[in-house]
Amino acid sequence: MSAASPAADGAMESVESFVARAEAWLPDHLPLADTTRMENGFGSDEEELANVARMRATQRTLYDAGFAGICFPAEYGGLGLTLAHQKAFDEVSAPYDMPTLINIPTFVPCGAVLLEFGTEEQKRRHIPAMLRGEELWMQFLSEPSGGSDVAGAMTTAVRDGDEWVVNGSKVWTTGAWWSDYGLCLLRTNWEVPKHRGLSVFIIKIRQPDIEVQRIEMINGSREFCQEFMTDLRISDRDRVGDVDDGWTVGRRWMFHERIAMGGGSPYTSGKPPSHGAGATGRDHLLELARETGQLDDPLALDLVGEARTLRRAASELSARVGEGIVAGAMPDTAAAIGRLMSGVVNERIRTIGADLAGSSVVAWADDDPAALFGVEFLMRQSGSIAGGTLEMARNNISERVLGMPRERTLDKDVPFRDVPKGPPAAGGETR
């Protein structure tokens, strides 16, 4: 429990009292959000590391003041308050420079997974450190040959006494080069069907047996990384959940990821501002219409209105689904609804930005107000892939929410060793 929280006397603080305390504290301790700052992955390495350091320091400031980990249990450093407290804090803190970079994946899904499946030692060692900004976590989930089929993981952990020896590669890991830990899904049994031979581990990223390489995207961002693990040794104490039962952990892992991407997780805190690299933010579209002389064009205003309507609908849908899941009125798998909506809306809004920018999406001058919209258009489908494809979200909704027949699979009940596979992951043996 943070020392400054009045919940230390055992009584839960009311939402009204909590909000009043936050409103009095925020103006004197956090600067207003800088919407001109470039997002991580777009600036120089020095700028990105400085931004990460600033996020860590701000998170510690929030922790010391009793505003961190609002819905995390008190015994693990949180405040033990409700989703209503968190949502109210999100509103009053929206104008300020909140460390939202830490939300996903450090708090969700990594922190949430530790809460559900971690040992008592793991929870007491890592969750308070996350809430203080001392540990930043990433997801070691996707593999070079796996696509969205994360259950087909071929990066292998072989048991050797009280340790596991890991070989293989993970990819599309955001910010692994400046992070501290990874939650990693590994193949621990090749003799059973693919979903039954997986285990989850905690991996410390900065060590000699892990090589982290950065990936430059088409928009110039270098936020993604690929990790190569060669004879990496992990203690069995860092295993999360039972051996070969990693898919049970993995399903909850992906649930938390989907609900966070939809904006409905109780463990995220603050609203991320629209930064310079996110050119299709609501205000940016209106500014673009104004700066390109289209405010009198009804078609242009229709596009701005459509973007605002979609953004509002996605926000309201995510809130409703999140509240429904927390209340038990909806199954956990309904998180796929918010994830599907966010992906569809993201792609449409980026297309709207390109429509408003016109020919400037193809070529632009340095001072062109539409300069970023072409790059944004090139990345319009990224939100349909990150965190699991929209096709997977649709399958989850049809099969696990609506109860429709399951999609046919050819590898059911087949030992993973005998399932036809592509080439092994680069950087290490997979068997």
CSV table of N, CA, C and O in Angstrom, one decimal, residues 106-152:
chain,number,residue,atom,x,y,z
A,106,THR,N,3.0,-3.6,-19.3
A,106,THR,CA,3.5,-3.8,-18.0
A,106,THR,C,2.4,-4.2,-17.0
A,106,THR,O,2.4,-5.2,-16.4
A,107,PHE,N,1.4,-3.2,-16.9
A,107,PHE,CA,0.3,-3.5,-16.0
A,107,PHE,C,-0.6,-4.5,-16.5
A,107,PHE,O,-1.1,-5.4,-15.8
A,108,VAL,N,-0.9,-4.4,-17.8
A,108,VAL,CA,-1.8,-5.3,-18.5
A,108,VAL,C,-1.2,-5.7,-19.9
A,108,VAL,O,-0.9,-4.8,-20.6
A,109,PRO,N,-1.0,-6.9,-20.2
A,109,PRO,CA,-1.5,-8.1,-19.5
A,109,PRO,C,-0.5,-8.6,-18.4
A,109,PRO,O,-0.9,-9.5,-17.6
A,110,CYS,N,0.8,-8.2,-18.4
A,110,CYS,CA,1.8,-8.9,-17.6
A,110,CYS,C,1.4,-8.8,-16.1
A,110,CYS,O,1.4,-9.9,-15.4
A,111,GLY,N,1.1,-7.6,-15.5
A,111,GLY,CA,0.8,-7.6,-14.1
A,111,GLY,C,-0.5,-8.4,-13.8
A,111,GLY,O,-0.6,-9.1,-12.8
A,112,ALA,N,-1.5,-8.3,-14.7
A,112,ALA,CA,-2.7,-9.0,-14.5
A,112,ALA,C,-2.5,-10.5,-14.5
A,112,ALA,O,-3.1,-11.2,-13.7
A,113,VAL,N,-1.6,-11.0,-15.4
A,113,VAL,CA,-1.4,-12.4,-15.4
A,113,VAL,C,-0.7,-12.9,-14.1
A,113,VAL,O,-1.0,-13.9,-13.6
A,114,LEU,N,0.3,-12.1,-13.7
A,114,LEU,CA,0.9,-12.4,-12.4
A,114,LEU,C,-0.1,-12.5,-11.3
A,114,LEU,O,0.0,-13.4,-10.4
A,115,LEU,N,-1.0,-11.6,-11.2
A,115,LEU,CA,-2.0,-11.6,-10.2
A,115,LEU,C,-2.8,-12.9,-10.2
A,115,LEU,O,-3.1,-13.4,-9.1
A,116,GLU,N,-3.1,-13.4,-11.4
A,116,GLU,CA,-3.9,-14.6,-11.5
A,116,GLU,C,-3.2,-15.9,-11.3
A,116,GLU,O,-3.7,-16.9,-10.8
A,117,PHE,N,-1.9,-15.9,-11.9
A,117,PHE,CA,-1.2,-17.2,-11.9
A,117,PHE,C,0.1,-17.2,-11.2
A,117,PHE,O,0.7,-18.3,-11.1
A,118,GLY,N,0.6,-16.0,-10.8
A,118,GLY,CA,2.0,-16.0,-10.2
A,118,GLY,C,2.0,-16.6,-8.8
A,118,GLY,O,0.9,-16.7,-8.1
A,119,THR,N,3.1,-17.0,-8.4
A,119,THR,CA,3.3,-17.5,-7.0
A,119,THR,C,3.3,-16.3,-6.1
A,119,THR,O,3.4,-15.1,-6.6
A,120,GLU,N,3.1,-16.5,-4.8
A,120,GLU,CA,3.1,-15.4,-3.9
A,120,GLU,C,4.4,-14.6,-3.9
A,120,GLU,O,4.5,-13.4,-3.9
A,121,GLU,N,5.5,-15.4,-4.1
A,121,GLU,CA,6.8,-14.8,-4.2
A,121,GLU,C,6.9,-13.9,-5.4
A,121,GLU,O,7.4,-12.7,-5.4
A,122,GLN,N,6.4,-14.4,-6.6
A,122,GLN,CA,6.5,-13.6,-7.8
A,122,GLN,C,5.7,-12.3,-7.7
A,122,GLN,O,6.1,-11.2,-8.1
A,123,LYS,N,4.5,-12.4,-7.1
A,123,LYS,CA,3.6,-11.2,-7.0
A,123,LYS,C,4.3,-10.2,-6.1
A,123,LYS,O,4.3,-9.0,-6.4
A,124,ARG,N,4.8,-10.6,-4.9
A,124,ARG,CA,5.4,-9.6,-4.0
A,124,ARG,C,6.7,-9.1,-4.5
A,124,ARG,O,7.1,-8.0,-4.2
A,125,ARG,N,7.4,-9.8,-5.4
A,125,ARG,CA,8.7,-9.3,-5.9
A,125,ARG,C,8.5,-8.4,-7.1
A,125,ARG,O,9.2,-7.4,-7.2
A,126,HIS,N,7.5,-8.7,-7.9
A,126,HIS,CA,7.4,-7.9,-9.2
A,126,HIS,C,6.3,-6.8,-9.2
A,126,HIS,O,6.5,-5.7,-9.8
A,127,ILE,N,5.1,-7.1,-8.7
A,127,ILE,CA,4.0,-6.2,-8.9
A,127,ILE,C,4.3,-4.8,-8.2
A,127,ILE,O,4.1,-3.7,-8.8
A,128,PRO,N,4.8,-4.8,-6.9
A,128,PRO,CA,5.1,-3.4,-6.4
A,128,PRO,C,6.1,-2.7,-7.2
A,128,PRO,O,6.1,-1.5,-7.3
A,129,ALA,N,7.1,-3.5,-7.7
A,129,ALA,CA,8.2,-2.8,-8.5
A,129,ALA,C,7.6,-2.2,-9.8
A,129,ALA,O,8.0,-1.2,-10.3
A,130,MET,N,6.6,-2.9,-10.4
A,130,MET,CA,5.9,-2.4,-11.6
A,130,MET,C,5.2,-1.1,-11.2
A,130,MET,O,5.3,-0.1,-11.9
A,131,LEU,N,4.5,-1.1,-10.1
A,131,LEU,CA,3.7,0.1,-9.7
A,131,LEU,C,4.6,1.3,-9.3
A,131,LEU,O,4.2,2.4,-9.4
A,132,ARG,N,5.8,1.0,-8.9
A,132,ARG,CA,6.8,2.1,-8.6
A,132,ARG,C,7.5,2.6,-9.9
A,132,ARG,O,8.4,3.5,-9.8
A,133,GLY,N,7.3,1.9,-11.0
A,133,GLY,CA,8.0,2.3,-12.2
A,133,GLY,C,9.4,1.7,-12.3
A,133,GLY,O,10.2,2.1,-13.2
A,134,GLU,N,9.7,0.8,-11.4
A,134,GLU,CA,11.1,0.2,-11.4
A,134,GLU,C,11.2,-0.9,-12.4
A,134,GLU,O,12.4,-1.2,-12.8
A,135,GLU,N,10.1,-1.6,-12.7
A,135,GLU,CA,10.2,-2.7,-13.7
A,135,GLU,C,9.2,-2.4,-14.8
A,135,GLU,O,8.0,-2.3,-14.6
A,136,LEU,N,9.8,-2.4,-16.1
A,136,LEU,CA,8.9,-2.3,-17.3
A,136,LEU,C,8.9,-3.7,-17.9
A,136,LEU,O,10.0,-4.2,-18.2
A,137,TRP,N,7.8,-4.2,-18.3
A,137,TRP,CA,7.6,-5.5,-18.8
A,137,TRP,C,7.1,-5.5,-20.3
A,137,TRP,O,6.4,-4.6,-20.7
A,138,MET,N,7.5,-6.5,-21.0
A,138,MET,CA,7.0,-6.7,-22.4
A,138,MET,C,6.5,-8.2,-22.6
A,138,MET,O,6.8,-9.0,-21.8
A,139,GLN,N,5.8,-8.4,-23.7
A,139,GLN,CA,5.3,-9.7,-24.0
A,139,GLN,C,6.2,-10.4,-25.0
A,139,GLN,O,6.4,-9.9,-26.1
A,140,PHE,N,6.8,-11.6,-24.6
A,140,PHE,CA,7.5,-12.4,-25.5
A,140,PHE,C,6.5,-13.5,-26.0
A,140,PHE,O,6.4,-14.6,-25.4
A,141,LEU,N,5.8,-13.1,-27.1
A,141,LEU,CA,4.7,-14.0,-27.4
A,141,LEU,C,4.8,-14.5,-28.9
A,141,LEU,O,4.8,-15.6,-29.2
A,142,SER,N,4.8,-13.5,-29.8
A,142,SER,CA,4.9,-13.9,-31.3
A,142,SER,C,6.2,-14.5,-31.6
A,142,SER,O,7.2,-14.2,-31.0
A,143,GLU,N,6.2,-15.3,-32.7
A,143,GLU,CA,7.4,-15.9,-33.2
A,143,GLU,C,7.5,-15.7,-34.7
A,143,GLU,O,6.5,-15.5,-35.4
A,144,PRO,N,8.7,-15.7,-35.2
A,144,PRO,CA,8.9,-15.4,-36.7
A,144,PRO,C,8.1,-16.3,-37.6
A,144,PRO,O,7.7,-15.9,-38.7
A,145,SER,N,7.9,-17.5,-37.2
A,145,SER,CA,7.2,-18.5,-38.1
A,145,SER,C,5.8,-18.7,-37.7
A,145,SER,O,5.1,-19.6,-38.2
A,146,GLY,N,5.3,-18.0,-36.6
A,146,GLY,CA,4.0,-18.4,-36.1
A,146,GLY,C,2.8,-17.5,-36.4
A,146,GLY,O,1.7,-18.0,-36.3
A,147,GLY,N,3.0,-16.3,-36.9
A,147,GLY,CA,1.9,-15.4,-37.1
A,147,GLY,C,1.1,-15.2,-35.9
A,147,GLY,O,1.6,-15.1,-34.8
A,148,SER,N,-0.3,-15.3,-36.0
A,148,SER,CA,-1.2,-15.1,-34.9
A,148,SER,C,-1.4,-16.4,-34.1
A,148,SER,O,-2.1,-16.4,-33.1
A,149,ASP,N,-0.9,-17.5,-34.6
A,149,ASP,CA,-1.1,-18.8,-34.0
A,149,ASP,C,0.0,-18.9,-32.9
A,149,ASP,O,0.9,-19.7,-33.0
A,150,VAL,N,-0.2,-18.2,-31.8
A,150,VAL,CA,0.7,-18.2,-30.7
A,150,VAL,C,0.8,-19.6,-30.0
A,150,VAL,O,1.9,-19.9,-29.4
A,151,ALA,N,-0.2,-20.4,-30.1
A,151,ALA,CA,-0.1,-21.7,-29.5
A,151,ALA,C,0.8,-22.6,-30.3
A,151,ALA,O,1.2,-23.7,-29.8
A,152,GLY,N,1.2,-22.2,-31.5
A,152,GLY,CA,2.2,-23.0,-32.3
A,152,GLY,C,3.6,-22.6,-32.0
A,152,GLY,O,4.5,-22.8,-32.8
